[in-house]
Short mmCIF file of C-alpha atoms and ligand atoms in Angstrom, two decimals:
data_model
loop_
_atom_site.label_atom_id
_atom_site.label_comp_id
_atom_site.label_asym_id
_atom_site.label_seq_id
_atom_site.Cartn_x
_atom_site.Cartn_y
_atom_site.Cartn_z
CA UNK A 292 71.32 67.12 38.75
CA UNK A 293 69.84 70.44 40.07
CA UNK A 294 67.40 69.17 43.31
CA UNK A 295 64.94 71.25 41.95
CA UNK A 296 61.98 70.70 44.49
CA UNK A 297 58.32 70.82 43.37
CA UNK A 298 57.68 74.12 44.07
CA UNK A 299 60.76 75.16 42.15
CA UNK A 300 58.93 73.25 38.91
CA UNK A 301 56.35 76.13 38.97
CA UNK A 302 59.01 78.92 38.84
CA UNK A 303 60.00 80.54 35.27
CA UNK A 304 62.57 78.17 34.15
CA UNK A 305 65.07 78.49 31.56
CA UNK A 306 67.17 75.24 30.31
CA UNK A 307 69.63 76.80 28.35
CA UNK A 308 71.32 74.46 25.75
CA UNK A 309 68.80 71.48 26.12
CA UNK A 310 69.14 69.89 23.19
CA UNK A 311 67.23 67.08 22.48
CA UNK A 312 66.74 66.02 25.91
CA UNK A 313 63.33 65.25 26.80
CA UNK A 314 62.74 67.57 29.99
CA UNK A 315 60.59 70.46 28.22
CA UNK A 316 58.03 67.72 26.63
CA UNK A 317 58.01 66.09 30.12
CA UNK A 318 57.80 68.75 32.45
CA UNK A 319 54.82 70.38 29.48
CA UNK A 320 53.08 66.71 29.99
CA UNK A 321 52.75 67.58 33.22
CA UNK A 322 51.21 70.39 32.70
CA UNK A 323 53.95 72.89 33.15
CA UNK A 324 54.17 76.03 31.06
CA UNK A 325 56.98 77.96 32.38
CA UNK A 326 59.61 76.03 31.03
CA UNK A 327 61.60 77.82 28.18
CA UNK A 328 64.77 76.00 26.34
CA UNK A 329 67.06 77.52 24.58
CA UNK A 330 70.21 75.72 22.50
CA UNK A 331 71.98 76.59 18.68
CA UNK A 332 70.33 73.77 17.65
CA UNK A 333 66.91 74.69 17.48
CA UNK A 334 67.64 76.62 13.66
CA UNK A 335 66.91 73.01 12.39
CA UNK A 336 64.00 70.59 11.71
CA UNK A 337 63.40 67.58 13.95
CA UNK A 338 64.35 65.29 10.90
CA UNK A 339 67.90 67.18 11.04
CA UNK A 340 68.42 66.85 15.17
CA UNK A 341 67.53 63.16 14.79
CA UNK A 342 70.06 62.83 11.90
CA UNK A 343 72.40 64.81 13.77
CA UNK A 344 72.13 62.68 17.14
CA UNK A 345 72.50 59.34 15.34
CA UNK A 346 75.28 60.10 13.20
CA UNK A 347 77.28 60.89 16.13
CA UNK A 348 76.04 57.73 18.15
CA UNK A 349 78.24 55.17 17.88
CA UNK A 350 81.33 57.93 18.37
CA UNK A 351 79.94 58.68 22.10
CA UNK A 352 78.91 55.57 23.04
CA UNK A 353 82.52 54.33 22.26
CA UNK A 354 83.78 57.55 24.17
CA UNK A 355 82.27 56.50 27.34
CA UNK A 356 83.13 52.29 26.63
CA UNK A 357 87.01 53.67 25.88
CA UNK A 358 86.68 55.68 29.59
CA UNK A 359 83.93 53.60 31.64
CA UNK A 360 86.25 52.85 34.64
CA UNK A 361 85.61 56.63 35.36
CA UNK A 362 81.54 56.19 35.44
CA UNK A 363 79.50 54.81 38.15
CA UNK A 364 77.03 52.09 36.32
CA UNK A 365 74.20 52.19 38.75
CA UNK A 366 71.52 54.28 37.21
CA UNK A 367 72.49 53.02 33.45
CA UNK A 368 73.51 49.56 33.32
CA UNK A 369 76.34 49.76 31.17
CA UNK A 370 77.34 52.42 28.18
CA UNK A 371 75.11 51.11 25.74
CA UNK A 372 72.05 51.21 27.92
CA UNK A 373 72.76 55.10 28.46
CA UNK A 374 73.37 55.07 24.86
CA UNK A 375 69.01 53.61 24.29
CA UNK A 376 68.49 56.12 27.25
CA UNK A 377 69.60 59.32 25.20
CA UNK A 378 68.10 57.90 22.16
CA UNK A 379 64.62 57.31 24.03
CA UNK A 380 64.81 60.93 25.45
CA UNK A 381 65.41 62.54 22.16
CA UNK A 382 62.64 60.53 20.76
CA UNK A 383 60.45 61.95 23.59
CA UNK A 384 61.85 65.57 22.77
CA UNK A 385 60.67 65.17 19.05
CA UNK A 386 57.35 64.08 19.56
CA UNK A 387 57.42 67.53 21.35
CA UNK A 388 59.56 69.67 19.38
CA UNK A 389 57.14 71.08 16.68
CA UNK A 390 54.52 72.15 18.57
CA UNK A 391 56.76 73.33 21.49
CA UNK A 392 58.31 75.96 19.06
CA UNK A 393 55.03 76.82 17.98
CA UNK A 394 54.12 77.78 21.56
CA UNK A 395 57.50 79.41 21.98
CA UNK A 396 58.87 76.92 24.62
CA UNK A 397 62.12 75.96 22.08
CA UNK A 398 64.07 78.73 21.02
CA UNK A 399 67.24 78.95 18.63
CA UNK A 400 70.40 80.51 20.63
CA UNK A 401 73.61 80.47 21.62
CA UNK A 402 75.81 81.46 24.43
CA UNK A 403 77.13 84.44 25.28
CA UNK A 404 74.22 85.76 23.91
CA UNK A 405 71.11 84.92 24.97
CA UNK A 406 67.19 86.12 23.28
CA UNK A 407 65.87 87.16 26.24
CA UNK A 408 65.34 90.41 28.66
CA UNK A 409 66.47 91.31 32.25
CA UNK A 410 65.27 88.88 34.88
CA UNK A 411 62.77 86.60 32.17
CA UNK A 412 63.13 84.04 34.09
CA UNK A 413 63.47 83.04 37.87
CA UNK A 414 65.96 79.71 37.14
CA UNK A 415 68.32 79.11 34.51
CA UNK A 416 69.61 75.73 34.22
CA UNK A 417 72.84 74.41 32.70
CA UNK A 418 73.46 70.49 31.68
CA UNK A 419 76.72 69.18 30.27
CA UNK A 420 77.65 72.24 28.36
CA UNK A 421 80.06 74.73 30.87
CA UNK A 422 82.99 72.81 32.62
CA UNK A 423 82.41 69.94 30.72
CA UNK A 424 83.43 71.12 27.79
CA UNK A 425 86.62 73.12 29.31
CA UNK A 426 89.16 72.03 26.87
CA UNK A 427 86.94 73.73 23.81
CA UNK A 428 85.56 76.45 25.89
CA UNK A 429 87.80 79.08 27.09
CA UNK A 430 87.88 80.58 30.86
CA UNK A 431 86.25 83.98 29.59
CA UNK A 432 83.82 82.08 27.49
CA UNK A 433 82.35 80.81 30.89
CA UNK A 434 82.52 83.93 33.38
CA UNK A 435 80.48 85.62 30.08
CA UNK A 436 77.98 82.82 29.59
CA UNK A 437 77.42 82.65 33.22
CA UNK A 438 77.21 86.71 33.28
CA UNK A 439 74.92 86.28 30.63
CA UNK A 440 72.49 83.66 32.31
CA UNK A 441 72.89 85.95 35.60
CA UNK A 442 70.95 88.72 33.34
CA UNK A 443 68.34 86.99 32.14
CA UNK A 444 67.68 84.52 35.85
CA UNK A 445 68.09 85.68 39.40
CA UNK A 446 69.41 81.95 39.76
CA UNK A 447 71.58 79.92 37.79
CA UNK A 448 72.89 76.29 38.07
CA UNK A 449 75.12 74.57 36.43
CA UNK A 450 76.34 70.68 36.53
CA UNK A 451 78.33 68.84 35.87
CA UNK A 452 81.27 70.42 37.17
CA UNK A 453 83.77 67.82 35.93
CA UNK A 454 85.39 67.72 32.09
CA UNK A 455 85.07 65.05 29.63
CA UNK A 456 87.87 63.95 31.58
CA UNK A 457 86.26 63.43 34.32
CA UNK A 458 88.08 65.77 36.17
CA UNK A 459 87.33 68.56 38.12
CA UNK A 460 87.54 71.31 35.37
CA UNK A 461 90.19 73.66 35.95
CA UNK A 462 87.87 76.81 35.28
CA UNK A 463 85.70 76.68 38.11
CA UNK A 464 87.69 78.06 41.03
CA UNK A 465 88.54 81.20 38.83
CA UNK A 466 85.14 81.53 37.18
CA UNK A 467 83.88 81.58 40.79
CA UNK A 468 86.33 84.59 41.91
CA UNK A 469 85.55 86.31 39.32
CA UNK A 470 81.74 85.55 39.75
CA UNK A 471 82.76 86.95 43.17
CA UNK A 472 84.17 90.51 42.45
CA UNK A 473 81.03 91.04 40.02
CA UNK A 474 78.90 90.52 43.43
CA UNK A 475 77.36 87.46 42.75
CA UNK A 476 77.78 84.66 45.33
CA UNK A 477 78.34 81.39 44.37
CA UNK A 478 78.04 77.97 45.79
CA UNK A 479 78.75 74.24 45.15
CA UNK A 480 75.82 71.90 46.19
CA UNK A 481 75.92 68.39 46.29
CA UNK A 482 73.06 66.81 44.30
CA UNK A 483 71.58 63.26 44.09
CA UNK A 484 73.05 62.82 40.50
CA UNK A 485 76.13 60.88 40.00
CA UNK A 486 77.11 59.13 36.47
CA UNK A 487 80.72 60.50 36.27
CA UNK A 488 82.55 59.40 39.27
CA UNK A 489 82.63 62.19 41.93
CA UNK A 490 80.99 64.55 39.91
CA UNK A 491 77.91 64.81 42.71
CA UNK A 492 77.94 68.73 42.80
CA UNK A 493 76.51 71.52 40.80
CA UNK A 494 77.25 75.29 41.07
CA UNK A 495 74.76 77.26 42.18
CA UNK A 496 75.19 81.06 41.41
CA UNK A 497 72.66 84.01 42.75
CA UNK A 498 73.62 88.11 43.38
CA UNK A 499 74.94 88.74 46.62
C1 LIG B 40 76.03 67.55 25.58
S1 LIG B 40 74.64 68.48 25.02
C2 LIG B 40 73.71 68.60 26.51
C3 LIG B 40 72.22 68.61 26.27
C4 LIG B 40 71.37 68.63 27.55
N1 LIG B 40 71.64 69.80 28.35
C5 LIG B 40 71.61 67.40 28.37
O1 LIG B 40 72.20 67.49 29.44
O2 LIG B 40 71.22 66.31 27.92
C6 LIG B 40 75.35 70.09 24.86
C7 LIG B 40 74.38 71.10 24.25
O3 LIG B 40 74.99 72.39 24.26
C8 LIG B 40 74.55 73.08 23.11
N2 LIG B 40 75.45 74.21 22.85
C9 LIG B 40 76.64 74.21 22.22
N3 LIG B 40 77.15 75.45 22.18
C10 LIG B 40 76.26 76.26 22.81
C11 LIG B 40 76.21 77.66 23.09
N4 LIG B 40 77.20 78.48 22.71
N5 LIG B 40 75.14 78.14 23.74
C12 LIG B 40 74.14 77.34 24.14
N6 LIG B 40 74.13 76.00 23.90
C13 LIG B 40 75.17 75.47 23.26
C14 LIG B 40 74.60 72.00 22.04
O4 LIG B 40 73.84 72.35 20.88
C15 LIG B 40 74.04 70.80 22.77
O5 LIG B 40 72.66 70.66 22.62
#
């Protein structure tokens, strides 16, 4: 999603709203410790996120069976397998979640607002959250959540690019003008990752 290289791994990473994916506990395996998430979820227990994520199962899983014409099915075999895939990440995330916000590496927030100072971090990193959800989150929501990661990361990156549509979300040529007159450049950059059809970019944001 982001072609982060190896030496990018070691820089001061934020992944802001993570979730209960499973890339803190992995990258921490591996013996990373500059990885930082951040995501509104993170006020509740483990027992809560894993009630949370399998009460709305079934209602995603049938999202992406109702749409899967507009999916490429080579990484996940079909929707249910992605369905065991998010379930088996999660699981990973939990085994990882206590002691991870013991050592400070999951923290509660929410966009446009983030806990952190000027420049913490050299990366930010943005999954499924702006552009995809363009129909609930408003044009200025996402020039201020971007502003917002651009003060706490020299870099940020977002993907994917497309709504739940799968469409190419009809905020991102204005968000990137107005990206522009705040002196940032931006740029799109295709990436490896491809699960909704076209959707093989991410934006990749830095100050001029
Ligand atoms: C679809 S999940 C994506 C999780 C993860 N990034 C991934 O790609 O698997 C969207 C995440 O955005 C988080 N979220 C929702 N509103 C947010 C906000 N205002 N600021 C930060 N995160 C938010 C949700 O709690 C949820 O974990």
């Amino acid at each position: 999603m982001f072609s982060l290289s190896e030496d990018e791994l070691n820089l001061r990473i934020l992944g802001c709203a993570d979730g209960p994916a499973s890339v803190n506990a992995e990258l921490h395996a591996q013996g990373s410790h500059r990885y930082i998430s951040v995501d509104p979820i993170y006020v509740f227990s483990g027992t809560e996120i894993e009630f949370r994520v399998h009460d709305t199962y079934d209602t995603i899983v049938s999202q992406v069976k109702k749409n899967s014409h507009r999916y490429l099915w080579n990484h996940f075999s079909d929707p249910d397998a992605q369905g065991a895939a998010r379930l088996a990440a999660m699981r990973h995330f939990l085994t990882d979640y206590e002691s991870g916000m013991a050592e400070g590496r999951y923290i509660a927030g929410s966009l446009p607002r983030l806990p952190f100072s000027n420049k913490e971090f050299d990366l930010c990193l943005c999954s499924h959250l702006l552009f995809l959800y363009s129909e609930q989150l408003s044009q200025d929501f996402h020039i201020t959540a971007l502003l917002e990661q651009l003060r706490v990361a020299r870099e940020v990156r977002v993907f994917p690019l497309f709504d739940l549509n799968c469409q190419r979300s009809i905020h991102l040529d204005p968000v990137r003008h107005s990206l522009d007159k705040e002196g940032y450049y931006s740029e799109l950059v295709k990436v490896a990752h491809e699960f909704q059809k076209g959707a093989n970019e991410m934006l990749r944001v830095c100050a001029k």
